[in-house]
XYZ file of C-alpha atoms in Angstrom:
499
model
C 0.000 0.000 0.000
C 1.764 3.257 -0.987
C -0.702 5.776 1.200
C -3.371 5.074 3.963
C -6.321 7.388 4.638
C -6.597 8.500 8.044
C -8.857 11.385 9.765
C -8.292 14.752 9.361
C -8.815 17.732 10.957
C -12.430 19.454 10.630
C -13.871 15.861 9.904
C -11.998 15.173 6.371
C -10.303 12.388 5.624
C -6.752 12.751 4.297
C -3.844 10.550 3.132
C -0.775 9.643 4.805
C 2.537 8.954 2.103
C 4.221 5.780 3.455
C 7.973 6.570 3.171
C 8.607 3.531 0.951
C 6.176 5.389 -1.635
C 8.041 8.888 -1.173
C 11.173 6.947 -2.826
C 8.765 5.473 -5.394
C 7.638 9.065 -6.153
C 11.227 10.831 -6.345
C 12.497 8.110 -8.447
C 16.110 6.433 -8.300
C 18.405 8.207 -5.553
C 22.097 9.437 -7.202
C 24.902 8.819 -5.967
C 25.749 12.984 -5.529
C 23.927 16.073 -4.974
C 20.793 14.293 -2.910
C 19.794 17.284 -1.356
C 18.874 18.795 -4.895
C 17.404 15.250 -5.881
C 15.058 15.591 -3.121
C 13.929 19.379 -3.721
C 13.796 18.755 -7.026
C 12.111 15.414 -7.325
C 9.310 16.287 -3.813
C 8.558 19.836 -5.842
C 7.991 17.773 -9.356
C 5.777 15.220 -7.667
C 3.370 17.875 -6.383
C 3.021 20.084 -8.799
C 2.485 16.968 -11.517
C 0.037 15.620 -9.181
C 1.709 12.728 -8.184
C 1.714 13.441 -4.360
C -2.510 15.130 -4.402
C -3.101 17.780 -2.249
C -3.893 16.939 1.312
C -1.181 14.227 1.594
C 0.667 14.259 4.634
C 4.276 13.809 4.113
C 6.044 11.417 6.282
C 8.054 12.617 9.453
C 11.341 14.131 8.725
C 12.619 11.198 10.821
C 10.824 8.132 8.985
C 11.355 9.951 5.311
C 15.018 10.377 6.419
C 15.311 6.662 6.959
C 13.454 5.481 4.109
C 15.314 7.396 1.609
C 18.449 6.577 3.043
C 19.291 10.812 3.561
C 20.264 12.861 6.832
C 17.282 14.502 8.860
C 19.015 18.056 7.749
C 18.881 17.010 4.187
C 14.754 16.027 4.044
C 14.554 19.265 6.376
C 15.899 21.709 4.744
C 14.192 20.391 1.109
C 10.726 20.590 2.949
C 11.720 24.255 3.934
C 12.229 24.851 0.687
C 9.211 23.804 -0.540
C 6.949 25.443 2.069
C 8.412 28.809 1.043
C 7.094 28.066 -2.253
C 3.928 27.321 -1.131
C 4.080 24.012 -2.470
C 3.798 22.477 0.911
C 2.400 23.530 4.297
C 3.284 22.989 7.390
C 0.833 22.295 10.481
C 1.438 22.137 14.167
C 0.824 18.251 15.437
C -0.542 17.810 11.798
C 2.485 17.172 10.277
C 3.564 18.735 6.525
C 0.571 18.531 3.780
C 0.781 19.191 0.326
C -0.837 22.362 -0.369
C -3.633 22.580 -3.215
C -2.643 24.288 -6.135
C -4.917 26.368 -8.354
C -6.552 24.028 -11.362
C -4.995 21.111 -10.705
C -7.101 18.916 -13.159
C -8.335 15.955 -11.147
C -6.509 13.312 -13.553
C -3.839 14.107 -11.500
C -4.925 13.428 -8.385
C -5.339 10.058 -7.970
C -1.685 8.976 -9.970
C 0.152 7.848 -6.912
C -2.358 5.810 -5.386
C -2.400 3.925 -8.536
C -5.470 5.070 -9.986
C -3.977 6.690 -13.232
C -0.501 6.614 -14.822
C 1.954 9.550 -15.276
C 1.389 9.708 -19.145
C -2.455 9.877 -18.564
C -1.646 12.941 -15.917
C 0.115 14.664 -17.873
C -2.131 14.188 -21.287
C -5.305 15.168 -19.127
C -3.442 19.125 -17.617
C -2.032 19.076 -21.477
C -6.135 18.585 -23.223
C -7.425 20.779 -20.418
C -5.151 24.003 -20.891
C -1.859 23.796 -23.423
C 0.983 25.497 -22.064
C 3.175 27.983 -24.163
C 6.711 26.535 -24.997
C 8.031 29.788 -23.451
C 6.555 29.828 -19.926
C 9.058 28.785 -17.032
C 8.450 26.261 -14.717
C 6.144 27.404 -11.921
C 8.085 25.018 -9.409
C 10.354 27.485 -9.389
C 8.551 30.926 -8.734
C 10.010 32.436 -5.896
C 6.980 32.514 -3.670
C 8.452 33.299 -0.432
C 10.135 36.048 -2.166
C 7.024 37.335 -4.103
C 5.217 37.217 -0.669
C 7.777 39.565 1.181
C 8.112 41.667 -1.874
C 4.211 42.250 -1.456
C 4.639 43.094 1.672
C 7.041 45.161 1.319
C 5.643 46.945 -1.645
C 2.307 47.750 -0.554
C 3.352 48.884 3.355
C 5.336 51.498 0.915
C 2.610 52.873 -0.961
C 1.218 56.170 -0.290
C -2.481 56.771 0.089
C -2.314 58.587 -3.409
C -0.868 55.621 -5.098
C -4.560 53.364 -4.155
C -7.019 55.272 -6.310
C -6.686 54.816 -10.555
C -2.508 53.960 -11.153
C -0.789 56.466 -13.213
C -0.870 54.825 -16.513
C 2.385 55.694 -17.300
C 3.524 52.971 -14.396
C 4.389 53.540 -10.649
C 7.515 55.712 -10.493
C 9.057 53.488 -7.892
C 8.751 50.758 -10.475
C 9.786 52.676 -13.273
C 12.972 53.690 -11.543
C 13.482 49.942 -10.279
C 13.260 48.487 -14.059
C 15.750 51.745 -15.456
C 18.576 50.777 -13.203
C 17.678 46.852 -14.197
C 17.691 47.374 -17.472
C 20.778 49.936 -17.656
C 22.905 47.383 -15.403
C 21.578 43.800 -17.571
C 20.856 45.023 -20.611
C 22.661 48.178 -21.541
C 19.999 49.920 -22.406
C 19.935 54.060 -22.122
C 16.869 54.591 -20.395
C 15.843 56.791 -17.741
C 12.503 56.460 -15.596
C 10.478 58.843 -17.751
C 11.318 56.441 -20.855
C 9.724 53.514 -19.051
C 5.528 52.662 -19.501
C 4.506 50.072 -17.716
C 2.622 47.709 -19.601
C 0.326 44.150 -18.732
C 2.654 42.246 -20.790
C 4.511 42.068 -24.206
C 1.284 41.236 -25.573
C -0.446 44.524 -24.779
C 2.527 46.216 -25.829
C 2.415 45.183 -28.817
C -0.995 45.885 -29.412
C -1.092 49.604 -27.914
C 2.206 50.424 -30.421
C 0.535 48.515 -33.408
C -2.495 51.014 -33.125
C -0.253 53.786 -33.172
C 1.418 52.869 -35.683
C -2.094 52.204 -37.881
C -3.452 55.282 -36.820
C -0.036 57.515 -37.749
C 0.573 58.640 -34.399
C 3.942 57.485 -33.937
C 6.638 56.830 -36.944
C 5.046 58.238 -40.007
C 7.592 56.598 -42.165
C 6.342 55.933 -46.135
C 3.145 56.598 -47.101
C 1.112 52.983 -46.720
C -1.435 53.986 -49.338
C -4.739 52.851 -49.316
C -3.890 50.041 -47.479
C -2.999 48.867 -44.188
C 0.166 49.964 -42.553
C 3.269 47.302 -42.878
C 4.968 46.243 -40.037
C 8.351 43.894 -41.154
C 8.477 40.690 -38.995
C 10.875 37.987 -38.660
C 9.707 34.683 -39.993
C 9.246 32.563 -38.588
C 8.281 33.981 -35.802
C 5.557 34.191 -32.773
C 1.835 33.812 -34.255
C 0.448 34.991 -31.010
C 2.390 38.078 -32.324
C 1.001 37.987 -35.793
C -2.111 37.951 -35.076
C -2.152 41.231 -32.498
C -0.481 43.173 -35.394
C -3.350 42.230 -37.825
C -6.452 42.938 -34.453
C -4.450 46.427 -34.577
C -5.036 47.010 -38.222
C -1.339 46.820 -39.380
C -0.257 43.965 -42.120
C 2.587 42.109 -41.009
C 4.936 41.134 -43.966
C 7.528 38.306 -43.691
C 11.551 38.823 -44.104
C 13.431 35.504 -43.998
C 15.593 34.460 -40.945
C 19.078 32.936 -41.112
C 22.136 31.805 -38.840
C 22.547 35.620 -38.690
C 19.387 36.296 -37.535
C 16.857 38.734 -39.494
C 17.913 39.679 -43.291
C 18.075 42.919 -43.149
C 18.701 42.512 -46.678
C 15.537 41.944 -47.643
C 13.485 44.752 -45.344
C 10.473 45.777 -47.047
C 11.008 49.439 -48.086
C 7.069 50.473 -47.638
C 7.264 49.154 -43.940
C 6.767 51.874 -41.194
C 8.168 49.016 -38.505
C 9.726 46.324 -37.773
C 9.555 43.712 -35.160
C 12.134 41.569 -34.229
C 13.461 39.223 -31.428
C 17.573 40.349 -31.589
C 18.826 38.723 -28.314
C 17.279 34.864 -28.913
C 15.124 34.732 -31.837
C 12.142 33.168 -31.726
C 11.863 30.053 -32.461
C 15.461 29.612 -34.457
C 17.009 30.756 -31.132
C 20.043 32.693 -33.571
C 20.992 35.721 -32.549
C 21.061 39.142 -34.648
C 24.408 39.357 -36.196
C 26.101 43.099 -35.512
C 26.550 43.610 -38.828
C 23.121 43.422 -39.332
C 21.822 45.101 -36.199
C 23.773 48.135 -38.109
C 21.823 47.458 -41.082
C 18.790 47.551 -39.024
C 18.896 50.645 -37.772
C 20.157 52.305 -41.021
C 17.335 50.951 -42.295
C 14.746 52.621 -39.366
C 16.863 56.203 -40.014
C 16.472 56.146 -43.655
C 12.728 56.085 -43.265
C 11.901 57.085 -39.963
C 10.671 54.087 -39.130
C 10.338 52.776 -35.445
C 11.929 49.100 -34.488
C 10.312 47.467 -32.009
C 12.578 44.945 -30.227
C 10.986 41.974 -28.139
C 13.469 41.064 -25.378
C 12.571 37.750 -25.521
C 13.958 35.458 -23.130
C 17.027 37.854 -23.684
C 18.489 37.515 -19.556
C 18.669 33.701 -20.173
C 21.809 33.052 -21.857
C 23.774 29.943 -20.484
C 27.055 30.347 -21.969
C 28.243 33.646 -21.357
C 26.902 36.828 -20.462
C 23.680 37.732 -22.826
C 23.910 40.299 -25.654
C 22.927 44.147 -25.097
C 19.818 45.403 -26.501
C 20.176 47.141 -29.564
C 18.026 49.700 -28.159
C 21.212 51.661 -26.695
C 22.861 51.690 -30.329
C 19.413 54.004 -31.429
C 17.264 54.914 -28.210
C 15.391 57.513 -30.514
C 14.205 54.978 -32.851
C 13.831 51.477 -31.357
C 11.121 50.537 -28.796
C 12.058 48.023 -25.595
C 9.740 45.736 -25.036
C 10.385 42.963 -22.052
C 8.059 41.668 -19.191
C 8.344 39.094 -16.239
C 6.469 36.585 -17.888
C 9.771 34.172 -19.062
C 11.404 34.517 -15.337
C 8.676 34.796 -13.202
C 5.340 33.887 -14.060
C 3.079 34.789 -17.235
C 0.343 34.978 -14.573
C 1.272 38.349 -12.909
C 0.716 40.372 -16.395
C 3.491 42.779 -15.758
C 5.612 44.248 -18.593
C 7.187 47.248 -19.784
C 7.995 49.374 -22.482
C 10.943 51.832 -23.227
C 10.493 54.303 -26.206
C 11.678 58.078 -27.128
C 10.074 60.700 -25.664
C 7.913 61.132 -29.135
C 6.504 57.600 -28.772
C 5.854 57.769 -24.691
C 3.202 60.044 -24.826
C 0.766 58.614 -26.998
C 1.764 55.458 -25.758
C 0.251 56.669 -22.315
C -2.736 58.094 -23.488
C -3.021 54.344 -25.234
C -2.718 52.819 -21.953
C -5.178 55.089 -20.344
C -7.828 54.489 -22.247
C -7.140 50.687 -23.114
C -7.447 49.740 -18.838
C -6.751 52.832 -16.696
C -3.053 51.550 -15.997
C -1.911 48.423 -14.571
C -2.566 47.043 -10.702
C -0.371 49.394 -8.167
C 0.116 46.678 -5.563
C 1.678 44.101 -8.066
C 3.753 47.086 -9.258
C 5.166 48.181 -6.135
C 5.848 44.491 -5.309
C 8.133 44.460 -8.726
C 9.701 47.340 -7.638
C 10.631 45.633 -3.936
C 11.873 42.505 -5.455
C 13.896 44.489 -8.026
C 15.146 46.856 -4.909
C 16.286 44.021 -2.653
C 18.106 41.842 -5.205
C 16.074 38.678 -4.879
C 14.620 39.493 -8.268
C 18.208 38.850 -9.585
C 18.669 35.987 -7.125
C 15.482 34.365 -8.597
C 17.691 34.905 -12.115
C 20.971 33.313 -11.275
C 18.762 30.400 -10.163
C 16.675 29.773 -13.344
C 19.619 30.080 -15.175
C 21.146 27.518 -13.711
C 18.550 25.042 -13.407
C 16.982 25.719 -17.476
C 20.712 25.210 -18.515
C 21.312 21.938 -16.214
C 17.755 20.478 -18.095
C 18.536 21.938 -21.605
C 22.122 20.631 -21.829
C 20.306 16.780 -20.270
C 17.901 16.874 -23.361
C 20.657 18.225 -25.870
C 22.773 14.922 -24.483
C 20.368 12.554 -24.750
C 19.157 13.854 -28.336
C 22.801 13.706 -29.514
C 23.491 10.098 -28.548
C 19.966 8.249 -28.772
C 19.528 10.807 -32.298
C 22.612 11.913 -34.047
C 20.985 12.696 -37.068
C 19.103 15.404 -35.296
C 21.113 19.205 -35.911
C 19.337 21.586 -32.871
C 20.405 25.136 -33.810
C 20.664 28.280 -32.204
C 22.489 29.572 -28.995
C 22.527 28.324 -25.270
C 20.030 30.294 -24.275
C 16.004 30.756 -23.628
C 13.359 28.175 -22.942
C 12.726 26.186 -25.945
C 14.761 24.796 -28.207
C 13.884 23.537 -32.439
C 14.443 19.648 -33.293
C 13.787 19.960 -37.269
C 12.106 16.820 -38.897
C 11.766 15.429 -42.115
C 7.530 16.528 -43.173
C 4.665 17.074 -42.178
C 3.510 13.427 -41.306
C 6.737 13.241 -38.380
C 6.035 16.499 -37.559
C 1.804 15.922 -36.561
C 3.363 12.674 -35.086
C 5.849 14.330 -32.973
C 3.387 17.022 -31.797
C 1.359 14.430 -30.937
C 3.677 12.826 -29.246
C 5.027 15.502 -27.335
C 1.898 16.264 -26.028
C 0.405 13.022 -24.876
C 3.751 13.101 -22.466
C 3.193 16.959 -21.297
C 5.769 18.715 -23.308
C 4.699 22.259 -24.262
C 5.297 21.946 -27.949
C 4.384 23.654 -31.086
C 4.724 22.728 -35.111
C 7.447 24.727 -36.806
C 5.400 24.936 -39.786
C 3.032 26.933 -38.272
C 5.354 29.393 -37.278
C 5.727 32.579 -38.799
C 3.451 34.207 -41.789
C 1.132 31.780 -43.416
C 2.550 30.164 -46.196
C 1.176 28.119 -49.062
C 3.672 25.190 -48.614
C 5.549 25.242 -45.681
C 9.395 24.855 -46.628
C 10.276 23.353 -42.901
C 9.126 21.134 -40.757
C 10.189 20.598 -36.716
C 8.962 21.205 -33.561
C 9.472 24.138 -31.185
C 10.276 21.987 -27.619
C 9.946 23.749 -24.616
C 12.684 22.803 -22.557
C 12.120 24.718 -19.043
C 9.580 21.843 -17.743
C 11.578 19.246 -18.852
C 13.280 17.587 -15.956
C 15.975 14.784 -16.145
C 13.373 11.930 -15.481
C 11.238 13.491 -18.903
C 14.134 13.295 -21.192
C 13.639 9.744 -21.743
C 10.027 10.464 -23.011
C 11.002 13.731 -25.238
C 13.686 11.385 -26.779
C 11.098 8.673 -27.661
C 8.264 10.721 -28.984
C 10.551 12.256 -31.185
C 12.561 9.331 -32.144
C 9.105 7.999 -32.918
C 8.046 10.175 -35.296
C 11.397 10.627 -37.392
C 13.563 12.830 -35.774
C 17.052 11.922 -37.226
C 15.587 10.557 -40.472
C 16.584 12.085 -43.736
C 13.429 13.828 -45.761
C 11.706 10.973 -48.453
């Protein structure tokens, strides 16, 4: 029997973990590094489901014995864990597994033997898909988070609770200036920074703009709509809020070098493009051709509007500036929380010239009155007290450790497979040989709980698609999910030279 059900407080019934099935649920013990086996492997097994919520954990004592640790080692991983709010811990009750938010009941039962881990994870895949560039939500900082609320909102003045200015809270606006002068180079002071609910809304506020001629007259569109140059392939999510806004988005070709500048439309009165990692290639923009760029921009007074995607997570050296600080009267910043911390907390940011900040404002004001000022000033605390760029050196450390797992295993189980682009980001491209491996890989991919998208449908529309892959999110991939990723992929064709 791996649990037993014994009564709870207030008259429920709840389930005791056996220590023999808290090995069973962590998997095979190394021989090294146990203490991050055990945080790793305990925080995995709740938030898949595998431990339900409710489940009291064995005493530090028993689990200590059974898994063949010290006491200090299962301690300080279940201290860990309760300052993620992954576990709580009762008085005389013991340490229960704390219920997450839309946890889809397929996962409940998968430890007592009621369902298997690849029916888990297909069930949370069919109920909600996740993005290929969200981060692992094991790892938000939630102890953190919680102080930095705190702290932020004991710091706001009485002023600062009625509508937000829309331009962003000034203590937050300073916060992300000295951030983004210090890790990204960029020349920006607080009164270049609008705060924004995301890269998403970003993008939409400055693609109205642009279609209305408030910002960056540039050429004369004609009749038509106005044409914003995009990288392709590139984000659809992205595509498709140009063409809500009323621009066209037209497609120049990507490369090893990134973006070919070569090949800028001359009509365009934008461009957007992902310098730093491109998405999905993962190349970054040559410097040669982040020249060309912004020659191009200057000759027509166009606007470029740069996506810092993903940019802080390089693994193998220190990531690339901005171009933003090479033209800070032309191009546009546009970053947000939602690849470190959490795409739940809606918090981004924008820095433009003075001529674009304006309108930009007024955009924001009348789009949603300006974004929340507690969640602001709670930015602005964990930016102030470093553990925003604690939270950093973390992921970056754990996203490289799983990335560089899958790119082993892919190189020795598939060495046909060639995975471009730099060490960097959250997802990575395995390119296949059609369209038949590539549905089957999705498919595959999916039924195992691998955020994953089809290459093909990357980018502008195309008659014929000239490439096939898969865009593989790598940041929820743990060591024990390798094995899987390698299958479904070795399943479909990866490796295999086109028919």
């Amino acid at each position: 029997m791996q649990g037993q059900v014994v009564p709870g407080s207030l008259g429920q019934m709840t389930t005791r973990l056996a220590p023999d099935a808290l090995l069973l649920a962590l998997g095979p013990r190394p021989a090294r590094d146990v203490g991050r086996w055990l945080q790793d492997g305990l925080r995995a097994a709740v938030v898949e489901g595998r431990v339900p919520a409710g489940t009291v954990l064995p005493s530090g004592r028993d689990a200590a014995v059974a898994l063949g640790v010290s006491r200090g080692t299962v301690t300080t991983a279940v201290d860990v864990l309760v300052g993620e709010g992954l576990l709580v811990s009762r008085p005389r009750s013991g340490v229960v597994v704390a219920a997450l938010p839309a946890a889809p009941s397929a996962r409940s039962a998968v430890l007592l033997g009621e369902a298997g881990p690849g029916a888990a994870r297909a069930a949370a895949a069919a109920a909600r898909p996740v993005s290929v560039g969200t981060p692992d939500p094991a790892l938000f900082p939630r102890a953190a988070w919680a102080r930095a609320v705190r702290d932020g909102v004991r710091g706001l003045a009485d002023a600062d609770l009625g509508y937000p200015d829309p331009q962003g809270l000034p203590a937050l606006r300073a916060a992300l200036a000295e951030h983004l002068r210090r890790s990204r180079g960029a020349h920006v002071s607080a009164h270049d920074v609008v705060v924004v609910s995301g890269v998403a809304q970003a993008l939409a506020l400055l693609a109205r703009l642009l279609a209305d001629g408030r910002v960056a007259p540039g050429p004369d569109p004609g009749p038509g709509p106005v044409t914003v140059a995009v990288e392709d392939p590139s984000s659809r999510g992205a595509l498709e809020l140009l063409r809500d806004a009323g621009t066209r988005p037209v497609g120049v070709p990507v490369d090893a070098d990134g973006l070919r500048t070569d090949l800028l439309p001359g009509d365009a009165r934008a461009a957007l493009v992902t310098p730093a990692h491109q998405f999905p290639l993962g190349v970054v923009l040559a410097p040669a051709r982040r020249r060309a760029l912004l020659a191009w921009a200057a000759a027509g007074d166009r606007l470029v509007l740069e996506d810092d995607y993903d940019a802080e997570l390089r693994y193998d050296r220190r990531p690339v500036a901005s171009v933003q600080p090479l033209d800070p009267e032309r191009v546009v910043l546009l970053g947000s929380v939602s690849k470190l911390l959490s795409p739940a907390l809606r918090l981004g940011w924008v820095v433009a010239p003075p001529r674009v900040v304006g309108p930009l404002v007024e955009a924001k004001r009348h789009a949603d009155l300006g974004t929340s000022a507690p969640e602001q000033a709670a930015l602005a605390a964990l930016l102030g007290s470093g553990a925003y760029q604690r939270h950093l050196r973390r992921a970056r450390v754990v996203y490289q450790r799983r990335r560089r797992a899958l790119l082993a295993a892919l190189g020795e189980a598939l060495p046909g497979v060639t995975v471009g682009g730099v060490a960097a980001g959250l997802h990575l491209v395995v390119p296949l040989p059609g369209p038949a491996a590539e549905d089957a890989a999705v498919d595959g991919l999916r039924a195992v709980g691998v955020p994953v998208e089809p290459l093909s449908r990357t980018g502008v529309e195309r008659a014929e698609p000239t490439e096939h892959g898969v865009v593989v999110g790598t940041a929820r991939v743990r060591e024990p999910d390798v094995a899987r990723v390698v299958d479904a992929l070795r399943a479909a064709g990866a490796g295999r030279l086109p028919a």
